[in-house]
Amino acid sequence: MGVYIRSIGAYVPENRVTNDDLTKLVDTSDEWIQSHTGIKARHICAEDEVTSDLAVKAAEQAIERGGIAKDEIDMLVVATASPDYTGFPSTASIVQDKLGLEKAAAFDLVAGCTGFVYGLETGRSLIEGGAFRNVLLIGVETLSRITNWKDRNTCVLFGDGAGAVVLSPSMSEESGIIDSLLGSEGSGAQHLVRRAGGSKEPIKLGSTKEEDLYIQMNGRQVYNFAVRVNTEVITTLLDRHQLTIDGISWIVPHQANIRIIQAAAGRLKIPMEKFFTNIHEYANTSAASIPIALNEMYETDKLQRGDLVLLTGFGAGLSYGGNLLKW
Ligand code: ACO
């Protein structure tokens, strides 16, 4: 028995913020942002919208498209780095309640922007292990809530959104998750960090530095890491299955920066047309970026059952990974 993506859904907030809008907040320009990242806009949640709200909207679409009853879903995994609450309760528990998934266990998965890639392999293992039948996996972020809107190095990069998939046992060879590669380089943890709020630096009124409440990033280090691991993940997954790039319909990379994707494509001599990108519209939505991309591909008929698709991710941790699947 294999495990396949039975259905998909996504949601992004209505509020669309352009690069020009950001020039009112920090010393930047549309030209700089587009030329250094490929980003033109991002969607930012409303004041009364929280991570679990975005997750619920994406999940409802996936559940409906999957034609699955809510009581058939017995596990809910929420991949996020921007939960409703720090530590507990998990966002998954809140989503489970909002969706009325009465029979589902629920937990959060924290692997930065690699969360969805980790989640697919986790879901597959849970189902193949036999303990669970149908897993709802959601990648969701409200990074706008932990972004320093005074820091031009980071605030232009991120956006909010959610993507969800239902994973179910696959009875045919036609579609399924074939293989995954997951990795971590924790020695790079400090390159992408939100310092305050954990056991290492609890928030203390009066002494916590404001910038420590937000994402801090060593952009150049993360960039170099990203190009290296993207290249390694693609090569390794192809080699393991004696595939060449011609056999792959699409590579769907984590949408962090178009230049990272172009650099990996250049090193591997893979044409950019093989890579699906929509970073121009959504910026980096972290754990949500791959399912948002897959959902757009699904809705625009770019994916046919049986297509070989390679997903690649990297992010805070530093974490990285990839999945090879038959759509
Ligand atoms: N507008 C205008 N100028 C800017 C901006 C901005 N928004 N941001 C930085 N600059 C300036 C810098 O201050 C610097 O100026 P200086 O030369 O006078 O010092 C100049 O632009 C060049 O800065 P660099 O940091 O060298 O620019 P670079 O070309 O490396 O691009 C970037 C920076 C886009 C952040 C790039 O390094 C990158 O994409 N890194 C990876 C980031 C990433 O993917 N993060 C997400 C990880 S996933 C996760 O888990 C969340």
PDB file of N, CA and C and ligand atoms in Angstrom, residues 26-29 32-33 35-37 81 111-114 141 143 151-158 192 215 217-224 226 254-260 284-287 314-319, ligand 1:
ATOM      1  N   VAL A  26       9.517  51.233   5.097  1.00  0.00           N
ATOM      2  CA  VAL A  26      10.980  51.147   5.184  1.00  0.00           C
ATOM      3  C   VAL A  26      11.625  51.724   3.929  1.00  0.00           C
ATOM      4  N   ASP A  27      12.932  51.947   4.034  1.00  0.00           N
ATOM      5  CA  ASP A  27      13.689  52.519   2.915  1.00  0.00           C
ATOM      6  C   ASP A  27      13.981  51.412   1.897  1.00  0.00           C
ATOM      7  N   THR A  28      13.042  51.209   0.979  1.00  0.00           N
ATOM      8  CA  THR A  28      13.204  50.165  -0.032  1.00  0.00           C
ATOM      9  C   THR A  28      12.542  50.624  -1.326  1.00  0.00           C
ATOM     10  N   SER A  29      12.559  49.771  -2.344  1.00  0.00           N
ATOM     11  CA  SER A  29      11.915  50.135  -3.612  1.00  0.00           C
ATOM     12  C   SER A  29      11.408  48.874  -4.295  1.00  0.00           C
ATOM     13  N   TRP A  32      14.290  47.215  -6.112  1.00  0.00           N
ATOM     14  CA  TRP A  32      15.212  46.404  -5.293  1.00  0.00           C
ATOM     15  C   TRP A  32      14.571  45.062  -4.956  1.00  0.00           C
ATOM     16  N   ILE A  33      13.341  45.112  -4.503  1.00  0.00           N
ATOM     17  CA  ILE A  33      12.696  43.868  -4.043  1.00  0.00           C
ATOM     18  C   ILE A  33      12.542  42.895  -5.215  1.00  0.00           C
ATOM     19  N   SER A  35      14.204  42.805  -8.095  1.00  0.00           N
ATOM     20  CA  SER A  35      15.467  42.330  -8.671  1.00  0.00           C
ATOM     21  C   SER A  35      16.223  41.402  -7.720  1.00  0.00           C
ATOM     22  N   HIS A  36      16.039  41.561  -6.398  1.00  0.00           N
ATOM     23  CA  HIS A  36      16.773  40.708  -5.449  1.00  0.00           C
ATOM     24  C   HIS A  36      15.990  39.472  -5.018  1.00  0.00           C
ATOM     25  N   THR A  37      14.662  39.456  -5.239  1.00  0.00           N
ATOM     26  CA  THR A  37      13.866  38.339  -4.715  1.00  0.00           C
ATOM     27  C   THR A  37      12.843  37.777  -5.693  1.00  0.00           C
ATOM     28  N   ALA A  81       5.380  27.773  11.796  1.00  0.00           N
ATOM     29  CA  ALA A  81       6.362  28.432  12.674  1.00  0.00           C
ATOM     30  C   ALA A  81       5.746  29.673  13.299  1.00  0.00           C
ATOM     31  N   ALA A 111       9.249  22.771  11.543  1.00  0.00           N
ATOM     32  CA  ALA A 111      10.476  22.575  10.762  1.00  0.00           C
ATOM     33  C   ALA A 111      10.673  23.770   9.832  1.00  0.00           C
ATOM     34  N   GLY A 112      10.279  24.942  10.300  1.00  0.00           N
ATOM     35  CA  GLY A 112      10.435  26.156   9.504  1.00  0.00           C
ATOM     36  C   GLY A 112       9.752  25.994   8.156  1.00  0.00           C
ATOM     37  N   CYS A 113      10.400  26.523   7.145  1.00  0.00           N
ATOM     38  CA  CYS A 113       9.809  26.462   5.800  1.00  0.00           C
ATOM     39  C   CYS A 113       9.808  25.061   5.229  1.00  0.00           C
ATOM     40  N   THR A 114      10.505  24.115   5.872  1.00  0.00           N
ATOM     41  CA  THR A 114      10.509  22.727   5.387  1.00  0.00           C
ATOM     42  C   THR A 114       9.340  21.949   5.983  1.00  0.00           C
ATOM     43  N   GLU A 141       0.965  29.807   7.751  1.00  0.00           N
ATOM     44  CA  GLU A 141       1.777  30.824   8.450  1.00  0.00           C
ATOM     45  C   GLU A 141       1.069  32.175   8.476  1.00  0.00           C
ATOM     46  N   LEU A 143       3.288  34.885   9.156  1.00  0.00           N
ATOM     47  CA  LEU A 143       4.612  35.439   9.470  1.00  0.00           C
ATOM     48  C   LEU A 143       4.553  36.942   9.690  1.00  0.00           C
ATOM     49  N   ASP A 151      12.443  46.472   9.730  1.00  0.00           N
ATOM     50  CA  ASP A 151      13.687  45.876   9.226  1.00  0.00           C
ATOM     51  C   ASP A 151      13.543  45.550   7.739  1.00  0.00           C
ATOM     52  N   ARG A 152      14.148  46.363   6.892  1.00  0.00           N
ATOM     53  CA  ARG A 152      13.971  46.161   5.448  1.00  0.00           C
ATOM     54  C   ARG A 152      14.622  44.876   4.954  1.00  0.00           C
ATOM     55  N   ASN A 153      15.588  44.341   5.753  1.00  0.00           N
ATOM     56  CA  ASN A 153      16.250  43.098   5.348  1.00  0.00           C
ATOM     57  C   ASN A 153      15.305  41.900   5.370  1.00  0.00           C
ATOM     58  N   THR A 154      14.271  41.968   6.205  1.00  0.00           N
ATOM     59  CA  THR A 154      13.370  40.814   6.319  1.00  0.00           C
ATOM     60  C   THR A 154      11.923  41.124   5.928  1.00  0.00           C
ATOM     61  N   CYS A 155      11.444  42.337   6.206  1.00  0.00           N
ATOM     62  CA  CYS A 155       9.989  42.543   6.086  1.00  0.00           C
ATOM     63  C   CYS A 155       9.488  42.474   4.655  1.00  0.00           C
ATOM     64  N   VAL A 156      10.369  42.630   3.687  1.00  0.00           N
ATOM     65  CA  VAL A 156       9.915  42.574   2.293  1.00  0.00           C
ATOM     66  C   VAL A 156       9.748  41.131   1.805  1.00  0.00           C
ATOM     67  N   LEU A 157      10.227  40.171   2.606  1.00  0.00           N
ATOM     68  CA  LEU A 157      10.349  38.801   2.099  1.00  0.00           C
ATOM     69  C   LEU A 157       9.137  37.908   2.340  1.00  0.00           C
ATOM     70  N   PHE A 158       8.355  38.213   3.377  1.00  0.00           N
ATOM     71  CA  PHE A 158       7.390  37.215   3.854  1.00  0.00           C
ATOM     72  C   PHE A 158       5.931  37.567   3.575  1.00  0.00           C
ATOM     73  N   LEU A 192      18.692  31.939  11.342  1.00  0.00           N
ATOM     74  CA  LEU A 192      17.285  32.287  11.123  1.00  0.00           C
ATOM     75  C   LEU A 192      16.567  32.002  12.429  1.00  0.00           C
ATOM     76  N   ILE A 215      11.462  37.871  13.591  1.00  0.00           N
ATOM     77  CA  ILE A 215      12.387  37.068  12.781  1.00  0.00           C
ATOM     78  C   ILE A 215      13.682  37.855  12.569  1.00  0.00           C
ATOM     79  N   MET A 217      17.481  37.316  10.565  1.00  0.00           N
ATOM     80  CA  MET A 217      18.032  36.424   9.544  1.00  0.00           C
ATOM     81  C   MET A 217      19.366  36.907   9.023  1.00  0.00           C
ATOM     82  N   ASN A 218      20.265  35.957   8.863  1.00  0.00           N
ATOM     83  CA  ASN A 218      21.508  36.216   8.151  1.00  0.00           C
ATOM     84  C   ASN A 218      21.266  35.776   6.706  1.00  0.00           C
ATOM     85  N   GLY A 219      20.796  36.729   5.886  1.00  0.00           N
ATOM     86  CA  GLY A 219      20.298  36.414   4.544  1.00  0.00           C
ATOM     87  C   GLY A 219      21.299  35.705   3.660  1.00  0.00           C
ATOM     88  N   ARG A 220      22.537  36.169   3.693  1.00  0.00           N
ATOM     89  CA  ARG A 220      23.562  35.595   2.811  1.00  0.00           C
ATOM     90  C   ARG A 220      23.834  34.132   3.168  1.00  0.00           C
ATOM     91  N   GLN A 221      23.936  33.835   4.490  1.00  0.00           N
ATOM     92  CA  GLN A 221      24.178  32.444   4.926  1.00  0.00           C
ATOM     93  C   GLN A 221      23.019  31.540   4.529  1.00  0.00           C
ATOM     94  N   VAL A 222      21.804  32.040   4.726  1.00  0.00           N
ATOM     95  CA  VAL A 222      20.636  31.225   4.387  1.00  0.00           C
ATOM     96  C   VAL A 222      20.586  31.007   2.870  1.00  0.00           C
ATOM     97  N   TYR A 223      20.922  32.027   2.136  1.00  0.00           N
ATOM     98  CA  TYR A 223      20.928  31.936   0.664  1.00  0.00           C
ATOM     99  C   TYR A 223      21.898  30.830   0.197  1.00  0.00           C
ATOM    100  N   ASN A 224      23.110  30.869   0.717  1.00  0.00           N
ATOM    101  CA  ASN A 224      24.108  29.877   0.298  1.00  0.00           C
ATOM    102  C   ASN A 224      23.670  28.457   0.669  1.00  0.00           C
ATOM    103  N   ALA A 226      20.611  27.463   1.081  1.00  0.00           N
ATOM    104  CA  ALA A 226      19.438  27.094   0.279  1.00  0.00           C
ATOM    105  C   ALA A 226      19.844  26.588  -1.099  1.00  0.00           C
ATOM    106  N   HIS A 254      10.295  25.318  -2.479  1.00  0.00           N
ATOM    107  CA  HIS A 254       9.850  26.326  -1.505  1.00  0.00           C
ATOM    108  C   HIS A 254      10.097  27.701  -2.111  1.00  0.00           C
ATOM    109  N   GLN A 255       9.097  28.560  -2.026  1.00  0.00           N
ATOM    110  CA  GLN A 255       9.154  29.865  -2.697  1.00  0.00           C
ATOM    111  C   GLN A 255       9.750  30.903  -1.730  1.00  0.00           C
ATOM    112  N   ALA A 256      11.067  30.977  -1.680  1.00  0.00           N
ATOM    113  CA  ALA A 256      11.712  31.933  -0.774  1.00  0.00           C
ATOM    114  C   ALA A 256      12.305  33.106  -1.534  1.00  0.00           C
ATOM    115  N   ASN A 257      12.915  32.810  -2.669  1.00  0.00           N
ATOM    116  CA  ASN A 257      13.587  33.853  -3.438  1.00  0.00           C
ATOM    117  C   ASN A 257      13.834  33.288  -4.840  1.00  0.00           C
ATOM    118  N   ILE A 258      13.387  33.983  -5.864  1.00  0.00           N
ATOM    119  CA  ILE A 258      13.532  33.451  -7.231  1.00  0.00           C
ATOM    120  C   ILE A 258      15.004  33.237  -7.570  1.00  0.00           C
ATOM    121  N   ARG A 259      15.877  34.035  -6.959  1.00  0.00           N
ATOM    122  CA  ARG A 259      17.305  33.894  -7.275  1.00  0.00           C
ATOM    123  C   ARG A 259      17.880  32.596  -6.723  1.00  0.00           C
ATOM    124  N   ILE A 260      17.332  32.110  -5.604  1.00  0.00           N
ATOM    125  CA  ILE A 260      17.768  30.818  -5.066  1.00  0.00           C
ATOM    126  C   ILE A 260      17.397  29.717  -6.067  1.00  0.00           C
ATOM    127  N   ASN A 284       7.342  34.785   0.513  1.00  0.00           N
ATOM    128  CA  ASN A 284       7.696  33.547   1.205  1.00  0.00           C
ATOM    129  C   ASN A 284       6.667  33.274   2.301  1.00  0.00           C
ATOM    130  N   THR A 285       5.827  32.268   2.068  1.00  0.00           N
ATOM    131  CA  THR A 285       4.827  31.909   3.083  1.00  0.00           C
ATOM    132  C   THR A 285       5.268  30.681   3.877  1.00  0.00           C
ATOM    133  N   SER A 286       6.572  30.445   3.900  1.00  0.00           N
ATOM    134  CA  SER A 286       7.168  29.410   4.751  1.00  0.00           C
ATOM    135  C   SER A 286       6.491  28.046   4.534  1.00  0.00           C
ATOM    136  N   ALA A 287       5.990  27.425   5.595  1.00  0.00           N
ATOM    137  CA  ALA A 287       5.439  26.064   5.475  1.00  0.00           C
ATOM    138  C   ALA A 287       4.235  25.993   4.540  1.00  0.00           C
ATOM    139  N   PHE A 314      13.553  24.199   2.303  1.00  0.00           N
ATOM    140  CA  PHE A 314      14.638  24.520   3.232  1.00  0.00           C
ATOM    141  C   PHE A 314      14.134  25.633   4.135  1.00  0.00           C
ATOM    142  N   GLY A 315      14.779  25.763   5.284  1.00  0.00           N
ATOM    143  CA  GLY A 315      14.339  26.862   6.142  1.00  0.00           C
ATOM    144  C   GLY A 315      14.976  26.829   7.511  1.00  0.00           C
ATOM    145  N   ALA A 316      14.301  27.476   8.455  1.00  0.00           N
ATOM    146  CA  ALA A 316      14.840  27.619   9.796  1.00  0.00           C
ATOM    147  C   ALA A 316      15.158  26.246  10.359  1.00  0.00           C
ATOM    148  N   GLY A 317      16.202  26.205  11.147  1.00  0.00           N
ATOM    149  CA  GLY A 317      16.668  24.936  11.734  1.00  0.00           C
ATOM    150  C   GLY A 317      18.183  24.857  11.889  1.00  0.00           C
ATOM    151  N   LEU A 318      18.897  24.947  10.807  1.00  0.00           N
ATOM    152  CA  LEU A 318      18.399  24.972   9.440  1.00  0.00           C
ATOM    153  C   LEU A 318      17.930  23.577   9.034  1.00  0.00           C
ATOM    154  N   SER A 319      16.786  23.524   8.385  1.00  0.00           N
ATOM    155  CA  SER A 319      16.222  22.251   7.972  1.00  0.00           C
ATOM    156  C   SER A 319      16.130  22.224   6.453  1.00  0.00           C
TER     157      SER A 319
HETATM  158  N1  ACO B   1      15.486  47.362   0.115  1.00  0.00           N
HETATM  159  C1  ACO B   1      16.601  48.040  -0.283  1.00  0.00           C
HETATM  160  N2  ACO B   1      17.850  47.663   0.077  1.00  0.00           N
HETATM  161  C2  ACO B   1      17.964  46.569   0.860  1.00  0.00           C
HETATM  162  C3  ACO B   1      16.860  45.829   1.305  1.00  0.00           C
HETATM  163  C4  ACO B   1      15.581  46.266   0.907  1.00  0.00           C
HETATM  164  N3  ACO B   1      14.450  45.631   1.256  1.00  0.00           N
HETATM  165  N4  ACO B   1      17.284  44.802   2.062  1.00  0.00           N
HETATM  166  C5  ACO B   1      18.636  44.882   2.083  1.00  0.00           C
HETATM  167  N5  ACO B   1      19.042  45.952   1.373  1.00  0.00           N
HETATM  168  C6  ACO B   1      20.398  46.430   1.132  1.00  0.00           C
HETATM  169  C7  ACO B   1      21.351  46.006   2.205  1.00  0.00           C
HETATM  170  O1  ACO B   1      21.271  46.894   3.304  1.00  0.00           O
HETATM  171  C8  ACO B   1      22.670  46.069   1.472  1.00  0.00           C
HETATM  172  O2  ACO B   1      23.096  47.410   1.432  1.00  0.00           O
HETATM  173  P1  ACO B   1      24.646  47.785   1.653  1.00  0.00           P
HETATM  174  O3  ACO B   1      25.370  47.126   0.519  1.00  0.00           O
HETATM  175  O4  ACO B   1      24.630  49.255   1.597  1.00  0.00           O
HETATM  176  O5  ACO B   1      24.995  47.208   2.997  1.00  0.00           O
HETATM  177  C9  ACO B   1      22.327  45.673   0.035  1.00  0.00           C
HETATM  178  O6  ACO B   1      20.899  45.821  -0.061  1.00  0.00           O
HETATM  179  C10 ACO B   1      22.676  44.234  -0.313  1.00  0.00           C
HETATM  180  O7  ACO B   1      22.271  43.413   0.753  1.00  0.00           O
HETATM  181  P2  ACO B   1      22.505  41.877   0.730  1.00  0.00           P
HETATM  182  O8  ACO B   1      22.016  41.293   2.017  1.00  0.00           O
HETATM  183  O9  ACO B   1      23.886  41.547   0.290  1.00  0.00           O
HETATM  184  O10 ACO B   1      21.508  41.455  -0.454  1.00  0.00           O
HETATM  185  P3  ACO B   1      21.339  40.059  -1.113  1.00  0.00           P
HETATM  186  O11 ACO B   1      21.545  40.197  -2.567  1.00  0.00           O
HETATM  187  O12 ACO B   1      22.095  38.973  -0.388  1.00  0.00           O
HETATM  188  O13 ACO B   1      19.791  39.764  -0.888  1.00  0.00           O
HETATM  189  C11 ACO B   1      18.290  38.544   0.536  1.00  0.00           C
HETATM  190  C12 ACO B   1      19.282  39.677   0.434  1.00  0.00           C
HETATM  191  C13 ACO B   1      17.166  38.788  -0.454  1.00  0.00           C
HETATM  192  C14 ACO B   1      17.732  38.503   1.946  1.00  0.00           C
HETATM  193  C15 ACO B   1      18.996  37.215   0.174  1.00  0.00           C
HETATM  194  O14 ACO B   1      20.191  37.094   0.900  1.00  0.00           O
HETATM  195  C16 ACO B   1      18.140  36.023   0.452  1.00  0.00           C
HETATM  196  O15 ACO B   1      17.141  35.797  -0.207  1.00  0.00           O
HETATM  197  N6  ACO B   1      18.519  35.153   1.423  1.00  0.00           N
HETATM  198  C17 ACO B   1      17.753  33.993   1.750  1.00  0.00           C
HETATM  199  C18 ACO B   1      16.602  34.402   2.581  1.00  0.00           C
HETATM  200  C19 ACO B   1      15.606  33.308   2.788  1.00  0.00           C
HETATM  201  O16 ACO B   1      15.337  32.524   1.906  1.00  0.00           O
HETATM  202  N7  ACO B   1      15.014  33.291   3.958  1.00  0.00           N
HETATM  203  C20 ACO B   1      13.920  32.454   4.245  1.00  0.00           C
HETATM  204  C21 ACO B   1      14.325  31.138   4.748  1.00  0.00           C
HETATM  205  S1  ACO B   1      12.965  30.144   4.940  1.00  0.00           S
HETATM  206  C22 ACO B   1      12.299  30.171   6.527  1.00  0.00           C
HETATM  207  O17 ACO B   1      12.438  29.237   7.277  1.00  0.00           O
HETATM  208  C23 ACO B   1      11.500  31.388   6.962  1.00  0.00           C
END
